PDB file of C-alpha atoms in Angstrom:
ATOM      1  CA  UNK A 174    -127.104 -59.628-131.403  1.00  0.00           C
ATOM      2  CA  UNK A 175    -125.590 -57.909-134.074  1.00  0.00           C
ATOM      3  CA  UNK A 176    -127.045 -56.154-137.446  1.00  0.00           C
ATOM      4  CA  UNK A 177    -126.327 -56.047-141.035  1.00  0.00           C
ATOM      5  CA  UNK A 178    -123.567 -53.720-140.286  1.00  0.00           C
ATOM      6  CA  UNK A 179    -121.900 -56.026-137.563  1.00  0.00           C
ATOM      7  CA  UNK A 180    -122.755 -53.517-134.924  1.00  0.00           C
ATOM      8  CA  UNK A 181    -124.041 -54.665-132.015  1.00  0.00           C
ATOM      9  CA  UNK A 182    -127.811 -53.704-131.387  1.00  0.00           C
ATOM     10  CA  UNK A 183    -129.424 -54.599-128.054  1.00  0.00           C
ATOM     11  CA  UNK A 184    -132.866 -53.791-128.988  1.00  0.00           C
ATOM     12  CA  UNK A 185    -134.249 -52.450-131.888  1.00  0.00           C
ATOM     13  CA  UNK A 186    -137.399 -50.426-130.477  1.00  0.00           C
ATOM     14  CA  UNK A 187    -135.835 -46.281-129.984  1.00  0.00           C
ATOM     15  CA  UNK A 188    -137.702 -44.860-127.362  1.00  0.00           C
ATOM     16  CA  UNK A 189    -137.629 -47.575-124.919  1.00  0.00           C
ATOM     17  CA  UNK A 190    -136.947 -47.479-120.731  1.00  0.00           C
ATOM     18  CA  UNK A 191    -134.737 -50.663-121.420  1.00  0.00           C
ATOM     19  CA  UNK A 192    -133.413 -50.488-125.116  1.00  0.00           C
ATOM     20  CA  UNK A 193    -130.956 -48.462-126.947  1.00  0.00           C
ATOM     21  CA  UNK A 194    -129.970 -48.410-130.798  1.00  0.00           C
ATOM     22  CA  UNK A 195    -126.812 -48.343-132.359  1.00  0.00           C
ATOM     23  CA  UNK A 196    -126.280 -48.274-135.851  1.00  0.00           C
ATOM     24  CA  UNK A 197    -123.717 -48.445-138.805  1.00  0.00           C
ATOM     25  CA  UNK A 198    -121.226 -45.915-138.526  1.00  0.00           C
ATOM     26  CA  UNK A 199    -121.435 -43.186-141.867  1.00  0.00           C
ATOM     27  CA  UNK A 200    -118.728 -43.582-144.486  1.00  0.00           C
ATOM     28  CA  UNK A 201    -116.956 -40.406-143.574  1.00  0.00           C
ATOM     29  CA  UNK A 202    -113.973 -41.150-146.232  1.00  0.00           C
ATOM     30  CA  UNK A 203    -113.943 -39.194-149.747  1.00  0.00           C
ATOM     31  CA  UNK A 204    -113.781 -41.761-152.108  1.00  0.00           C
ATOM     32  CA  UNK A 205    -110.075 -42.246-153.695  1.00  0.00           C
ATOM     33  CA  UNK A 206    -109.964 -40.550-156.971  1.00  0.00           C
ATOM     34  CA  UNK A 207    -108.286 -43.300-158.823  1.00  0.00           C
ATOM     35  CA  UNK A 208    -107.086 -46.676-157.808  1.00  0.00           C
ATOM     36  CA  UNK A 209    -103.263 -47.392-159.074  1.00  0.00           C
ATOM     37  CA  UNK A 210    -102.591 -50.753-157.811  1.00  0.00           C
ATOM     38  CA  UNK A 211     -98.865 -51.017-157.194  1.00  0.00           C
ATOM     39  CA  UNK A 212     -97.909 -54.880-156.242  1.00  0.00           C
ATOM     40  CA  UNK A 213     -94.528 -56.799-156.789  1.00  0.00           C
ATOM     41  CA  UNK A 214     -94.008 -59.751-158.690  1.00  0.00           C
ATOM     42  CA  UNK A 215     -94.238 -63.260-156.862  1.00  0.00           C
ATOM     43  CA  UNK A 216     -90.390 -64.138-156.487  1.00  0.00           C
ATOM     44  CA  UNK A 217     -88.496 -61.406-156.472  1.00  0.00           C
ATOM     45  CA  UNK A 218     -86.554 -59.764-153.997  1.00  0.00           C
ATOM     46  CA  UNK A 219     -84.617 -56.835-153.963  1.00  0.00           C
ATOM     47  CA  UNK A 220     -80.675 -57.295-153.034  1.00  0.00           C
ATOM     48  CA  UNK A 221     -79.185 -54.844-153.880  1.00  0.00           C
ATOM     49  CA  UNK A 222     -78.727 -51.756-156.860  1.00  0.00           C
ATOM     50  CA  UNK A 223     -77.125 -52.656-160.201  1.00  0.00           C
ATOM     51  CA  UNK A 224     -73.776 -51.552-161.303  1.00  0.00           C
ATOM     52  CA  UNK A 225     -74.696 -48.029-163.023  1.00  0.00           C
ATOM     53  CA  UNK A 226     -73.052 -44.803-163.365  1.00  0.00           C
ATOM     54  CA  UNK A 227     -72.982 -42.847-159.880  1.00  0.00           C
ATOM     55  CA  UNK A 228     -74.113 -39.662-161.538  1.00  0.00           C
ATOM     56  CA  UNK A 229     -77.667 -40.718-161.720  1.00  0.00           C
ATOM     57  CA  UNK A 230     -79.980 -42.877-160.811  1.00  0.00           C
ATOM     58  CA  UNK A 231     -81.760 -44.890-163.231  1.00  0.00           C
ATOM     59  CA  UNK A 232     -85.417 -43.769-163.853  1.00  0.00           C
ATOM     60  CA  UNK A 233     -87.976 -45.149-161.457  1.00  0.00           C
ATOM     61  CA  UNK A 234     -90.237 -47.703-163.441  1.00  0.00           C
ATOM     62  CA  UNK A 235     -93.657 -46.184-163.492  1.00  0.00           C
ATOM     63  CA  UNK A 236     -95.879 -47.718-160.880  1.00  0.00           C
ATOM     64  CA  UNK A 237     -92.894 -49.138-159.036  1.00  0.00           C
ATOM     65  CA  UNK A 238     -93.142 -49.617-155.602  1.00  0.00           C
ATOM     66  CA  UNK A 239     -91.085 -46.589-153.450  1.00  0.00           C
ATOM     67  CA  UNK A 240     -88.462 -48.798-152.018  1.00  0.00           C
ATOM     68  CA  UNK A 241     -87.894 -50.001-155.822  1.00  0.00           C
ATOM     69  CA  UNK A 242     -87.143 -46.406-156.748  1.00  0.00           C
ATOM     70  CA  UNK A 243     -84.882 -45.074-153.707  1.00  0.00           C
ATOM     71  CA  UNK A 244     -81.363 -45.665-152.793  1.00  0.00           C
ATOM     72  CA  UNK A 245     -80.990 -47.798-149.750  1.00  0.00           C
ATOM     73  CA  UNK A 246     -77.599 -45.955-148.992  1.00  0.00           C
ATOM     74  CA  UNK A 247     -79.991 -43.228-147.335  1.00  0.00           C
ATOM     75  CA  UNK A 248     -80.533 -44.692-144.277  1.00  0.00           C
ATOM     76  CA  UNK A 249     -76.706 -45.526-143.136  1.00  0.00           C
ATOM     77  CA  UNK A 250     -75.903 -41.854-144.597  1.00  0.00           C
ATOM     78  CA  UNK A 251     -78.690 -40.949-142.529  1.00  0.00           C
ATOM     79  CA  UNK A 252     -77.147 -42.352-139.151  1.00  0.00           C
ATOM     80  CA  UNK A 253     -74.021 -41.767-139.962  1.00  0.00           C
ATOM     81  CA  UNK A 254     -74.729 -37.286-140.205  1.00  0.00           C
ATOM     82  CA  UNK A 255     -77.263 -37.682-136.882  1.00  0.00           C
ATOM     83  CA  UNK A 256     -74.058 -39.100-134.983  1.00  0.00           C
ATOM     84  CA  UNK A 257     -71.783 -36.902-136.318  1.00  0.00           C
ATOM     85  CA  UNK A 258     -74.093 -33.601-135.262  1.00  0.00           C
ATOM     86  CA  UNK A 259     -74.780 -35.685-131.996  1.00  0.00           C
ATOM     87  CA  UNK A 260     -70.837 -35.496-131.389  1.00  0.00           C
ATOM     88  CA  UNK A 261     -70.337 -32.122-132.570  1.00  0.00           C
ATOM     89  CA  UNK A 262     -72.499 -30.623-130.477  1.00  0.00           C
ATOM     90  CA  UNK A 263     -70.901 -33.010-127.261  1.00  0.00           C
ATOM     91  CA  UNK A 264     -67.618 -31.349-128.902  1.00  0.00           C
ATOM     92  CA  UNK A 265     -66.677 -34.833-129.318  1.00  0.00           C
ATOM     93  CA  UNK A 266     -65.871 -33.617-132.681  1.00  0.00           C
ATOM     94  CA  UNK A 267     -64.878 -30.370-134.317  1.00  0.00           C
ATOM     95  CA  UNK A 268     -67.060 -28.596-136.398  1.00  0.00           C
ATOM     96  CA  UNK A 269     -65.635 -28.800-139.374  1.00  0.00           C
ATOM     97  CA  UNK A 270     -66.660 -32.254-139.371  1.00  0.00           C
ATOM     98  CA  UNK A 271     -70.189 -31.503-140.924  1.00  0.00           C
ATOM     99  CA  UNK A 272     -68.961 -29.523-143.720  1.00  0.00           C
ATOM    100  CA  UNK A 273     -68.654 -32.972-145.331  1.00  0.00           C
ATOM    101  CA  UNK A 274     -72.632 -34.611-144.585  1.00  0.00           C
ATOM    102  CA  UNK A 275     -74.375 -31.363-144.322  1.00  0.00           C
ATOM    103  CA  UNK A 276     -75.022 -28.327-145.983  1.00  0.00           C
ATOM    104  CA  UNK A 277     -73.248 -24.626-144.663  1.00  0.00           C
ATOM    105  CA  UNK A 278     -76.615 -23.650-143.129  1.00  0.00           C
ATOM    106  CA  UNK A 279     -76.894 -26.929-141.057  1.00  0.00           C
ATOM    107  CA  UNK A 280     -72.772 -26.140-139.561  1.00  0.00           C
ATOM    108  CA  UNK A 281     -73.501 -22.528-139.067  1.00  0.00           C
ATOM    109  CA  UNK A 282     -76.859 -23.564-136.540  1.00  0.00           C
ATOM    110  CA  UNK A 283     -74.971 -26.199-135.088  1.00  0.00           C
ATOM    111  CA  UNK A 284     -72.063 -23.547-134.077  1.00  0.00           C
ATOM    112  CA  UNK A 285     -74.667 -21.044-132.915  1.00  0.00           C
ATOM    113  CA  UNK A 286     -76.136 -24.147-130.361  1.00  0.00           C
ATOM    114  CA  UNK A 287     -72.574 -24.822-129.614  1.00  0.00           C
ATOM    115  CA  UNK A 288     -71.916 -21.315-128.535  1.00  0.00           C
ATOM    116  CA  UNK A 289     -75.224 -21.196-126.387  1.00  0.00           C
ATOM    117  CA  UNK A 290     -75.082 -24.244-124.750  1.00  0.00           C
ATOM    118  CA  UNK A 291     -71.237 -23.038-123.697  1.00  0.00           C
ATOM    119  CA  UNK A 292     -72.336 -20.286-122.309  1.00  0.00           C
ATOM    120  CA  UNK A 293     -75.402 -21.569-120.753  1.00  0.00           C
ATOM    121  CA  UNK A 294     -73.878 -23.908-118.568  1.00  0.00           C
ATOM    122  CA  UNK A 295     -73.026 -23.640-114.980  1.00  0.00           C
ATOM    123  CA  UNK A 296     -69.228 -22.856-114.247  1.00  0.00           C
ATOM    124  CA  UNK A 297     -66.823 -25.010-113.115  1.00  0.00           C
ATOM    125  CA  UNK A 298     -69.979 -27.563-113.567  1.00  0.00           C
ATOM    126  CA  UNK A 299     -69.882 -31.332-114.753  1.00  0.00           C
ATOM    127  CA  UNK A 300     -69.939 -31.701-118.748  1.00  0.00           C
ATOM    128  CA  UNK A 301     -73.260 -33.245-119.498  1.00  0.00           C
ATOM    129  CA  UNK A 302     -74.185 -36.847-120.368  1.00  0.00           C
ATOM    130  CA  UNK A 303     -72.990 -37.587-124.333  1.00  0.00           C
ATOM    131  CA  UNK A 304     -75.638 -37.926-126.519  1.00  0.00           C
ATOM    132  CA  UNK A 305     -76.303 -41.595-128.163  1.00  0.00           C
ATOM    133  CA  UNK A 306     -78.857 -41.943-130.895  1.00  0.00           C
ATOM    134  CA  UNK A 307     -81.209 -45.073-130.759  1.00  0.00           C
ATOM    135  CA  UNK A 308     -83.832 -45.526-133.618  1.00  0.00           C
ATOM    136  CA  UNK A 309     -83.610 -43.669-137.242  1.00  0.00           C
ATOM    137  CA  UNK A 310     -86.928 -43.679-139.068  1.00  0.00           C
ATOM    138  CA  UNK A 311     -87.063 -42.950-143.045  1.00  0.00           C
ATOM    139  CA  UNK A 312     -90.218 -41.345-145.465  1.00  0.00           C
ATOM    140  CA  UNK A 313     -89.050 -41.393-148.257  1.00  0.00           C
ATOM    141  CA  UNK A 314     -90.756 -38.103-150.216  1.00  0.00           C
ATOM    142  CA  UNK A 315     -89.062 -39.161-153.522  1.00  0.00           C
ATOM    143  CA  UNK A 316     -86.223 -40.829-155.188  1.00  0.00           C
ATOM    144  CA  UNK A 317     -83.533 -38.343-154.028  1.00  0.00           C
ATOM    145  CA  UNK A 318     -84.901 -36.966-150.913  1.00  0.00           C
ATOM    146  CA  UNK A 319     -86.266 -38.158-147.256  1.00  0.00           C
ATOM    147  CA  UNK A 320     -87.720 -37.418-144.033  1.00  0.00           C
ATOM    148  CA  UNK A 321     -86.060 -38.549-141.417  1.00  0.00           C
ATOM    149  CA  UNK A 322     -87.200 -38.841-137.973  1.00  0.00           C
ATOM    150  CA  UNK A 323     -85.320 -40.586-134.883  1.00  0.00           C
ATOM    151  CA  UNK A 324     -84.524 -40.337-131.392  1.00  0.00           C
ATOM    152  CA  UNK A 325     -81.284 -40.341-129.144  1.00  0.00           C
ATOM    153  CA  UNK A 326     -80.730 -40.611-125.312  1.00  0.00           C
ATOM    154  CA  UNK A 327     -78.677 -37.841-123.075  1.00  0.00           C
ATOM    155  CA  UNK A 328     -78.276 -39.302-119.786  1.00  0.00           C
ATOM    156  CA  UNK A 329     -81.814 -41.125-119.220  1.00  0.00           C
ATOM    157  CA  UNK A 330     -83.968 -38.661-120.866  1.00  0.00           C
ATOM    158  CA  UNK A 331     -85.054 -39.091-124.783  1.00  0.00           C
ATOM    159  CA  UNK A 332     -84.952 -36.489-127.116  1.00  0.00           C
ATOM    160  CA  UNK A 333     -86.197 -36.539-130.740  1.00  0.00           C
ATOM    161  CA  UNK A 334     -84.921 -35.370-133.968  1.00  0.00           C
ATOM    162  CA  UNK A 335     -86.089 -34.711-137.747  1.00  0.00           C
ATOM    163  CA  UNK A 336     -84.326 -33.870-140.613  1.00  0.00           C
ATOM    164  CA  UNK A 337     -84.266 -33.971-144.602  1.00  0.00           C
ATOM    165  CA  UNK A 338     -81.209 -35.478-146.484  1.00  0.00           C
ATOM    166  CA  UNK A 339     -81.586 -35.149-149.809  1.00  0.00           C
ATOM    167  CA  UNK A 340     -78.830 -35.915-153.082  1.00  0.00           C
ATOM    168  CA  UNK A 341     -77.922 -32.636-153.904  1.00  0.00           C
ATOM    169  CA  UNK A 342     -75.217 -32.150-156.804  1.00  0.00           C
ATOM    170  CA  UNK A 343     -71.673 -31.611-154.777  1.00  0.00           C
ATOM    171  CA  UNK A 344     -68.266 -30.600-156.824  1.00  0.00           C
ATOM    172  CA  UNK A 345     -65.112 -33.014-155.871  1.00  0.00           C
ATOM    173  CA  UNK A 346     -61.667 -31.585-155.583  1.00  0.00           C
ATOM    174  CA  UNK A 347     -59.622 -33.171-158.671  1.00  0.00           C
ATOM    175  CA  UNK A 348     -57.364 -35.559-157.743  1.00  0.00           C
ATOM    176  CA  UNK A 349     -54.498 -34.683-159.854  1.00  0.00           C
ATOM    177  CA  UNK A 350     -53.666 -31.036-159.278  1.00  0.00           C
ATOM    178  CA  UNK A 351     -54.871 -28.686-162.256  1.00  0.00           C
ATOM    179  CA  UNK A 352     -57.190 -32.157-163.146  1.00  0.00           C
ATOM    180  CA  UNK A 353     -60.927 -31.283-164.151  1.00  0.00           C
ATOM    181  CA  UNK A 354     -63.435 -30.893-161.385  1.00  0.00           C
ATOM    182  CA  UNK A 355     -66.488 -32.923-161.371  1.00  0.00           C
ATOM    183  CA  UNK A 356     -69.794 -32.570-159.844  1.00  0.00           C
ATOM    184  CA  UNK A 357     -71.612 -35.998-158.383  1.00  0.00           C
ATOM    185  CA  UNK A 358     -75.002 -36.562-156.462  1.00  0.00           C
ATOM    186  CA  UNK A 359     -74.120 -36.940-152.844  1.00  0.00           C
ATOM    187  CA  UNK A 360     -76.029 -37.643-149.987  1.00  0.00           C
ATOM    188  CA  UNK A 361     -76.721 -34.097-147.708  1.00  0.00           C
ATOM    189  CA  UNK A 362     -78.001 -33.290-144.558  1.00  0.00           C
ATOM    190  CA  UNK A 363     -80.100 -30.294-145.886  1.00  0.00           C
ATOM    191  CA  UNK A 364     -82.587 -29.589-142.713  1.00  0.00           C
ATOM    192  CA  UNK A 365     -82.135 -31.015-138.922  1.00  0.00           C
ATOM    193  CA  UNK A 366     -84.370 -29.747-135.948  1.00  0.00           C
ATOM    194  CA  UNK A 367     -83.904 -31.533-132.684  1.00  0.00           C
ATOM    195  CA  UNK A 368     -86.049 -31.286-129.324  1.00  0.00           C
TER     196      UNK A 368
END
């Protein structure tokens, strides 16, 4: 038997040897303080970004849904720094690699791991398993930034990893000597912590 609530109730009289109540749980949720529905129109699909200027993205409609409003280049830029930091600190890689996905803090706490995992190791001692990442995981926290969290494998253990890339405004060498120099939104590595 079941009440009002959809609860099951085996008998209704408290107090009982044989019976027991249970009853509706409370409505422990504040109520929302507005309701903004955000839906997308029957029939369309996203394919891809239109051809605009790769200083800026356009502005996000209001009310459109997240993955309307952020570049889908995030993700692959995302994978693409979490390997390279994976095979920097393997030293499959020199350091100087980074300099181009992520910002000077990220190289200069990547070198200081690099240094104590050097001199933390046993000598004359096998070189540890390489490191292989396996899932990536976006949150997007607004058009030009996004959580990131994933996971790799060393040997058969699992480790886990989170990070922030973010499009930060990045100057470009000319590419005629003396030319002008321009600054563009890139993609950045701007905060990695791994366990």
């Amino acid at each position: 038997m079941t009440d009002s609530g959809g609860v099951a109730v085996r008998d209704r009289q408290v107090g009982t040897d044989t019976g027991w109540l249970i009853g509706p749980i409370p409505q422990c949720e504040p109520e929302p303080l507005s309701e903004t529905p955000v839906t997308r129109r029957a029939g369309t699909a996203r394919v891809g970004r239109p051809a605009t200027s790769p200083q800026r993205p356009p502005a996000p409609a209001v009310g459109a849904p997240v993955a309307d409003r952020v570049d889908p280049s995030a993700r692959a830029f995302a994978v693409s720094a979490l390997t390279r930091v994976l095979e920097v600190i393997d030293r499959r890689r020199p350091v100087a690699h980074l300099a181009a996905v992520a910002a000077p803090h990220i190289v200069d706490q990547v070198t200081a791991l690099m240094h104590r995992s050097a001199a933390s190791s046993a000598p004359g001692g096998r070189r540890p398993p390489t490191a292989s990442l396996l899932r990536v995981h976006l949150q997007w926290s607004g058009p030009d930034a996004a959580e990131v969290t994933a996971s790799y494998s060393r040997g058969n253990r699992v480790h886990a990893v989170a990070a922030r890339v973010a499009r930060v405004p990045t100057r470009i060498r000319p590419t005629v000597p003396g030319g002008p120099r321009v600054t563009e939104l890139r993609w950045t590595l701007v905060n990695v912590t791994t366990v």
